[in-house]
CSV table of C-alpha atoms in Angstrom, one decimal:
chain,number,residue,atom,x,y,z
A,1,MET,CA,-3.0,256.5,-35.2
A,2,PRO,CA,-2.3,253.1,-33.4
A,3,ARG,CA,-5.1,251.7,-31.4
A,4,ALA,CA,-3.1,251.9,-27.8
A,5,ALA,CA,-2.1,255.7,-29.0
A,6,ALA,CA,-5.8,256.7,-29.6
A,7,LEU,CA,-7.1,255.6,-25.9
A,8,ALA,CA,-4.6,256.9,-24.5
A,9,LEU,CA,-5.9,260.4,-26.2
A,10,LEU,CA,-8.9,259.6,-25.3
A,11,LEU,CA,-8.8,259.0,-21.4
A,12,ALA,CA,-6.4,262.2,-21.2
A,13,SER,CA,-8.8,264.0,-23.0
A,14,ALA,CA,-11.8,262.6,-20.7
A,15,THR,CA,-10.2,263.5,-17.5
A,16,ALA,CA,-8.6,266.8,-18.7
A,17,CYS,CA,-11.6,268.9,-16.9
A,18,ALA,CA,-11.6,266.8,-13.7
A,19,ASN,CA,-8.7,268.5,-12.1
A,20,ASP,CA,-10.3,267.3,-8.6
A,21,VAL,CA,-9.7,263.6,-9.1
A,22,PRO,CA,-7.1,262.2,-6.4
A,23,GLU,CA,-4.4,260.0,-7.3
A,24,ALA,CA,-5.3,256.6,-6.2
A,25,ASP,CA,-2.8,254.0,-4.7
A,26,TRP,CA,-2.5,250.3,-5.3
A,27,SER,CA,-1.6,249.5,-1.9
A,28,SER,CA,-4.9,250.9,-0.5
A,29,GLY,CA,-7.1,249.0,-2.9
A,30,LEU,CA,-6.7,252.0,-5.6
A,31,LEU,CA,-8.4,254.4,-3.0
A,32,PRO,CA,-7.6,258.0,-2.6
A,33,LYS,CA,-5.3,258.9,0.3
A,34,GLY,CA,-7.3,258.8,3.4
A,35,VAL,CA,-7.4,261.7,6.0
A,36,THR,CA,-10.0,260.4,8.4
A,37,GLU,CA,-10.0,257.7,10.8
A,38,GLN,CA,-13.2,256.1,9.4
A,39,GLY,CA,-11.4,256.2,6.2
A,40,ASN,CA,-8.8,253.3,7.4
A,41,VAL,CA,-11.9,251.4,8.9
A,42,VAL,CA,-13.5,251.6,5.0
A,43,GLU,CA,-10.0,250.9,3.4
A,44,SER,CA,-9.7,247.8,5.7
A,45,LEU,CA,-13.7,246.5,4.4
A,46,TRP,CA,-12.9,247.1,1.0
A,47,ASN,CA,-9.4,245.2,0.5
A,48,GLY,CA,-11.1,242.4,2.5
A,49,ALA,CA,-13.9,242.3,0.4
A,50,TRP,CA,-11.9,242.3,-2.8
A,51,ILE,CA,-9.7,239.5,-1.4
A,52,ALA,CA,-12.2,237.1,-0.7
A,53,ALA,CA,-14.1,238.1,-4.2
A,54,LEU,CA,-10.9,237.1,-5.4
A,55,ALA,CA,-10.1,234.3,-3.7
A,56,THR,CA,-14.0,232.6,-4.4
A,57,GLY,CA,-13.4,233.2,-8.0
A,58,ALA,CA,-10.2,231.7,-8.4
A,59,VAL,CA,-11.8,228.4,-6.9
A,60,VAL,CA,-14.7,229.1,-8.9
A,61,LEU,CA,-12.3,229.1,-11.7
A,62,ALA,CA,-10.3,225.9,-10.8
A,63,LEU,CA,-13.9,224.0,-10.3
A,64,ILE,CA,-14.9,224.8,-14.0
A,65,LEU,CA,-11.8,224.1,-15.4
A,66,TRP,CA,-11.5,221.0,-13.5
A,67,ALA,CA,-14.6,219.6,-14.4
A,68,CYS,CA,-14.2,221.0,-18.2
A,69,ILE,CA,-10.8,218.6,-18.1
A,70,PHE,CA,-12.1,215.6,-16.1
A,71,HIS,CA,-15.7,215.3,-16.4
A,72,ARG,CA,-16.1,215.7,-20.3
A,73,LYS,CA,-17.2,213.3,-22.6
A,74,ARG,CA,-14.7,211.8,-24.5
A,75,LYS,CA,-15.0,211.4,-28.5
A,76,LYS,CA,-14.0,208.0,-28.3
A,77,SER,CA,-16.4,206.9,-25.6
A,78,ALA,CA,-20.3,206.6,-26.3
A,79,GLU,CA,-20.5,206.8,-22.1
A,80,LEU,CA,-21.2,209.5,-20.3
A,81,PRO,CA,-18.7,211.5,-17.5
A,82,PRO,CA,-19.7,210.3,-13.7
A,83,GLN,CA,-22.6,211.9,-12.8
A,84,VAL,CA,-22.8,213.5,-9.4
A,85,ARG,CA,-26.5,214.6,-8.9
A,86,TYR,CA,-28.2,213.7,-6.1
A,87,ASN,CA,-25.1,213.6,-3.9
A,88,LEU,CA,-26.3,214.8,-0.7
A,89,PRO,CA,-22.9,215.3,0.9
A,90,ILE,CA,-21.8,217.8,-1.9
A,91,GLU,CA,-25.3,219.4,-2.2
A,92,ILE,CA,-24.9,219.9,1.6
A,93,PHE,CA,-21.4,221.5,1.0
A,94,TYR,CA,-22.4,223.7,-1.9
A,95,THR,CA,-25.3,225.3,0.3
A,96,LEU,CA,-23.3,225.9,3.5
A,97,VAL,CA,-20.1,226.9,1.9
A,98,PRO,CA,-22.1,230.1,0.2
A,99,LEU,CA,-23.8,230.8,3.5
A,100,VAL,CA,-20.8,231.0,5.4
A,101,MET,CA,-19.3,233.5,3.4
A,102,VAL,CA,-22.4,235.8,3.1
A,103,SER,CA,-22.5,235.6,6.8
A,104,VAL,CA,-18.6,236.3,7.4
A,105,PHE,CA,-19.3,239.3,4.6
A,106,PHE,CA,-22.7,240.7,6.5
A,107,PHE,CA,-20.9,240.6,9.9
A,108,TYR,CA,-18.0,242.6,9.0
A,109,THR,CA,-20.2,245.2,7.0
A,110,ALA,CA,-22.3,245.4,9.8
A,111,ARG,CA,-19.7,246.2,12.1
A,112,ASP,CA,-17.9,248.6,10.7
A,113,SER,CA,-21.4,250.2,9.3
A,114,ASN,CA,-22.1,250.7,12.8
A,115,THR,CA,-18.5,252.0,13.3
A,116,LEU,CA,-19.0,254.9,10.4
A,117,GLU,CA,-22.2,255.5,11.7
A,118,LYS,CA,-21.3,256.7,15.2
A,119,VAL,CA,-21.8,260.2,16.5
A,120,SER,CA,-20.5,261.8,19.7
A,121,ALA,CA,-22.7,263.9,21.9
A,122,THR,CA,-19.5,266.9,21.8
A,123,PRO,CA,-17.5,266.7,18.8
A,124,ASP,CA,-14.9,269.1,18.8
A,125,VAL,CA,-16.2,271.1,15.4
A,126,LYS,CA,-19.8,270.7,14.2
A,127,VAL,CA,-20.4,271.9,10.7
A,128,LYS,CA,-23.8,272.6,9.3
A,129,VAL,CA,-23.6,271.7,5.6
A,130,GLU,CA,-26.5,273.0,3.1
A,131,ALA,CA,-26.2,272.0,-0.2
A,132,PHE,CA,-28.6,274.1,-2.8
A,133,GLN,CA,-28.5,274.3,-6.8
A,134,TRP,CA,-25.5,274.6,-7.4
A,135,SER,CA,-23.4,275.1,-4.5
A,136,TRP,CA,-22.5,274.9,-0.9
A,137,ARG,CA,-22.9,276.9,2.3
A,138,PHE,CA,-20.9,275.7,5.1
A,139,THR,CA,-21.7,277.1,9.0
A,140,THR,CA,-18.8,275.9,11.7
A,141,GLU,CA,-19.6,275.8,15.2
A,142,VAL,CA,-16.5,275.6,17.7
A,143,GLY,CA,-16.8,275.9,21.4
A,144,GLY,CA,-20.3,277.2,21.2
A,145,LYS,CA,-19.4,279.9,18.6
A,146,LYS,CA,-21.0,279.6,15.5
A,147,LEU,CA,-18.7,281.1,12.7
A,148,THR,CA,-19.8,283.4,9.8
A,149,PRO,CA,-21.2,280.9,7.0
A,150,VAL,CA,-19.1,280.4,3.9
A,151,VAL,CA,-21.4,280.4,0.8
A,152,GLY,CA,-20.3,279.4,-2.4
A,153,GLN,CA,-21.6,279.5,-6.6
A,154,PRO,CA,-20.9,277.4,-9.3
A,155,VAL,CA,-17.0,277.0,-10.5
A,156,SER,CA,-15.2,275.0,-12.7
A,157,ASP,CA,-12.2,274.0,-10.1
A,158,TYR,CA,-12.8,272.8,-6.5
A,159,ARG,CA,-10.1,275.6,-5.7
A,160,GLN,CA,-12.2,278.2,-6.6
A,161,GLY,CA,-15.4,276.8,-5.1
A,162,PRO,CA,-16.0,277.6,-1.0
A,163,GLN,CA,-13.8,275.8,1.3
A,164,LEU,CA,-14.5,274.5,4.8
A,165,VAL,CA,-11.5,274.8,7.0
A,166,LEU,CA,-10.7,271.9,9.7
A,167,PRO,CA,-8.2,271.1,12.6
A,168,VAL,CA,-6.5,267.6,12.3
A,169,GLY,CA,-6.8,265.2,14.9
A,170,LYS,CA,-10.0,266.7,15.7
A,171,THR,CA,-13.5,265.2,15.6
A,172,VAL,CA,-15.6,266.7,13.4
A,173,GLN,CA,-19.8,266.1,13.2
A,174,PHE,CA,-21.8,267.4,9.8
A,175,ASP,CA,-25.4,268.0,9.8
A,176,LEU,CA,-26.6,267.8,6.5
A,177,SER,CA,-29.7,269.6,4.8
A,178,SER,CA,-30.9,270.7,1.5
A,179,PRO,CA,-34.0,273.2,0.7
A,180,ASP,CA,-34.4,271.7,-3.0
A,181,VAL,CA,-33.3,268.2,-4.4
A,182,ILE,CA,-31.1,266.0,-3.4
A,183,HIS,CA,-27.3,266.5,-3.7
A,184,SER,CA,-24.6,264.2,-2.3
A,185,PHE,CA,-21.7,265.6,0.3
A,186,TRP,CA,-18.5,263.3,-0.8
A,187,VAL,CA,-15.1,264.3,0.0
A,188,PRO,CA,-13.2,261.5,-1.6
A,189,ALA,CA,-10.2,261.8,1.0
A,190,PHE,CA,-12.6,260.8,3.6
A,191,ARG,CA,-13.9,257.6,1.6
A,192,PHE,CA,-17.2,258.4,2.6
A,193,LYS,CA,-20.0,260.4,1.3
A,194,ARG,CA,-24.0,260.9,2.5
A,195,ASP,CA,-26.5,262.0,0.3
A,196,VAL,CA,-28.2,265.1,1.4
A,197,ILE,CA,-31.9,264.4,1.4
A,198,PRO,CA,-34.8,267.5,1.4
A,199,GLY,CA,-37.1,267.1,3.8
A,200,ILE,CA,-35.4,265.0,6.8
A,201,LYS,CA,-36.1,267.0,9.9
A,202,GLU,CA,-33.2,268.2,12.2
A,203,GLY,CA,-31.5,266.0,14.7
A,204,ASN,CA,-32.5,262.9,12.7
A,205,PRO,CA,-29.3,260.3,12.4
A,206,GLY,CA,-30.0,260.2,8.7
A,207,ARG,CA,-28.7,263.6,8.0
A,208,THR,CA,-25.5,263.2,10.4
A,209,PHE,CA,-22.4,261.6,10.6
A,210,GLU,CA,-18.8,262.0,12.1
A,211,VAL,CA,-15.0,262.0,11.2
A,212,LYS,CA,-11.7,262.0,12.9
A,213,THR,CA,-9.2,263.5,11.2
A,214,LEU,CA,-5.8,262.7,10.8
A,215,ASN,CA,-2.7,264.3,10.9
A,216,GLU,CA,-2.4,265.1,7.1
A,217,PRO,CA,-2.5,268.9,6.3
A,218,GLY,CA,-3.5,270.1,2.8
A,219,VAL,CA,-6.2,270.6,0.7
A,220,TYR,CA,-8.7,268.0,-0.5
A,221,ALA,CA,-11.3,268.3,-3.2
A,222,GLY,CA,-15.1,268.2,-2.5
A,223,ARG,CA,-18.1,267.5,-5.1
A,224,CYS,CA,-21.7,266.6,-5.2
A,225,ALA,CA,-21.9,262.9,-6.0
A,226,GLU,CA,-25.5,263.1,-6.9
A,227,LEU,CA,-26.9,264.5,-10.6
A,228,CYS,CA,-28.8,267.4,-9.2
A,229,GLY,CA,-29.3,269.6,-12.0
A,230,VAL,CA,-27.5,271.6,-14.8
A,231,ASP,CA,-24.8,272.9,-12.9
A,232,HIS,CA,-24.4,269.4,-11.1
A,233,SER,CA,-20.7,269.1,-12.5
A,234,ARG,CA,-19.5,272.6,-11.1
A,235,MET,CA,-20.7,271.8,-7.3
A,236,LEU,CA,-17.3,271.7,-6.3
A,237,PHE,CA,-15.9,272.5,-3.0
A,238,SER,CA,-12.5,272.5,-1.3
A,239,VAL,CA,-11.5,271.2,2.7
A,240,LYS,CA,-8.3,272.5,4.0
A,241,LEU,CA,-7.1,270.8,7.3
A,242,VAL,CA,-4.7,272.7,9.2
A,243,ALA,CA,-2.6,272.1,12.2
A,244,GLN,CA,-4.4,273.6,15.3
A,245,ASP,CA,-2.2,276.8,15.8
A,246,GLU,CA,-3.4,277.7,12.6
A,247,TYR,CA,-6.9,277.0,13.1
A,248,ASP,CA,-6.9,279.1,16.2
A,249,LYS,CA,-5.6,281.7,14.0
A,250,TYR,CA,-8.4,281.2,11.2
A,251,LEU,CA,-10.6,281.3,14.3
A,252,ALA,CA,-9.6,284.6,15.6
A,253,GLN,CA,-9.7,285.9,12.1
A,254,ALA,CA,-13.3,284.8,11.2
A,255,GLY,CA,-16.4,286.5,12.0
A,256,SER,CA,-19.0,285.1,14.4
A,257,THR,CA,-22.8,285.2,13.9
A,258,GLN,CA,-22.9,285.6,17.8
């Protein structure tokens, strides 16, 4: 079998069981389709970092090639090429340029991190996420009304796991907790994940985050992104985004705990 065909077969086999892998898009830096405003912030930072990294790599490569071509020892000459050590202007340049680059990276990273960590006092929807070995428990609160929790079990297909139904165009706040080990709440379409660490008390900002859903109805895969035990790979769930009228019907049909 030709090497290319063998590689294609290996890749197909390796991804055959991962039916929750979203399709990546080159225009968004190979990130999955985003369904939140915060996802757009992540895409902007991600693409900016790649552009800066590629530009830096191009400059470094050009300097290496320039040095190799124009500052190498010639075979027919016993003299060394011109040396630039102890050149104060160049050494200052070598120090200031990386410092400016790192400062710019830090500024945009800190700015976007603050945006991603913001939570509002009155979100439209609150969701208590309880991660356990090896599934999820979702308790949704809307307008002071808590819905009957959705509890899952380990599955091989995310469509068979517990489903969290949310409205489009709304602010959703998540509160994460775990009774056993560290898990990680990850919805690739959110372009964001947060570790679920046991022992963090309720009200601590380390266990909450918030997203503003876009007008992108659909069913999106979710999983645990932290190796948490024997059935970690089956700790799957889904998030269903629906229009407001459909969400109102869902609320009317869903049971309530109060």
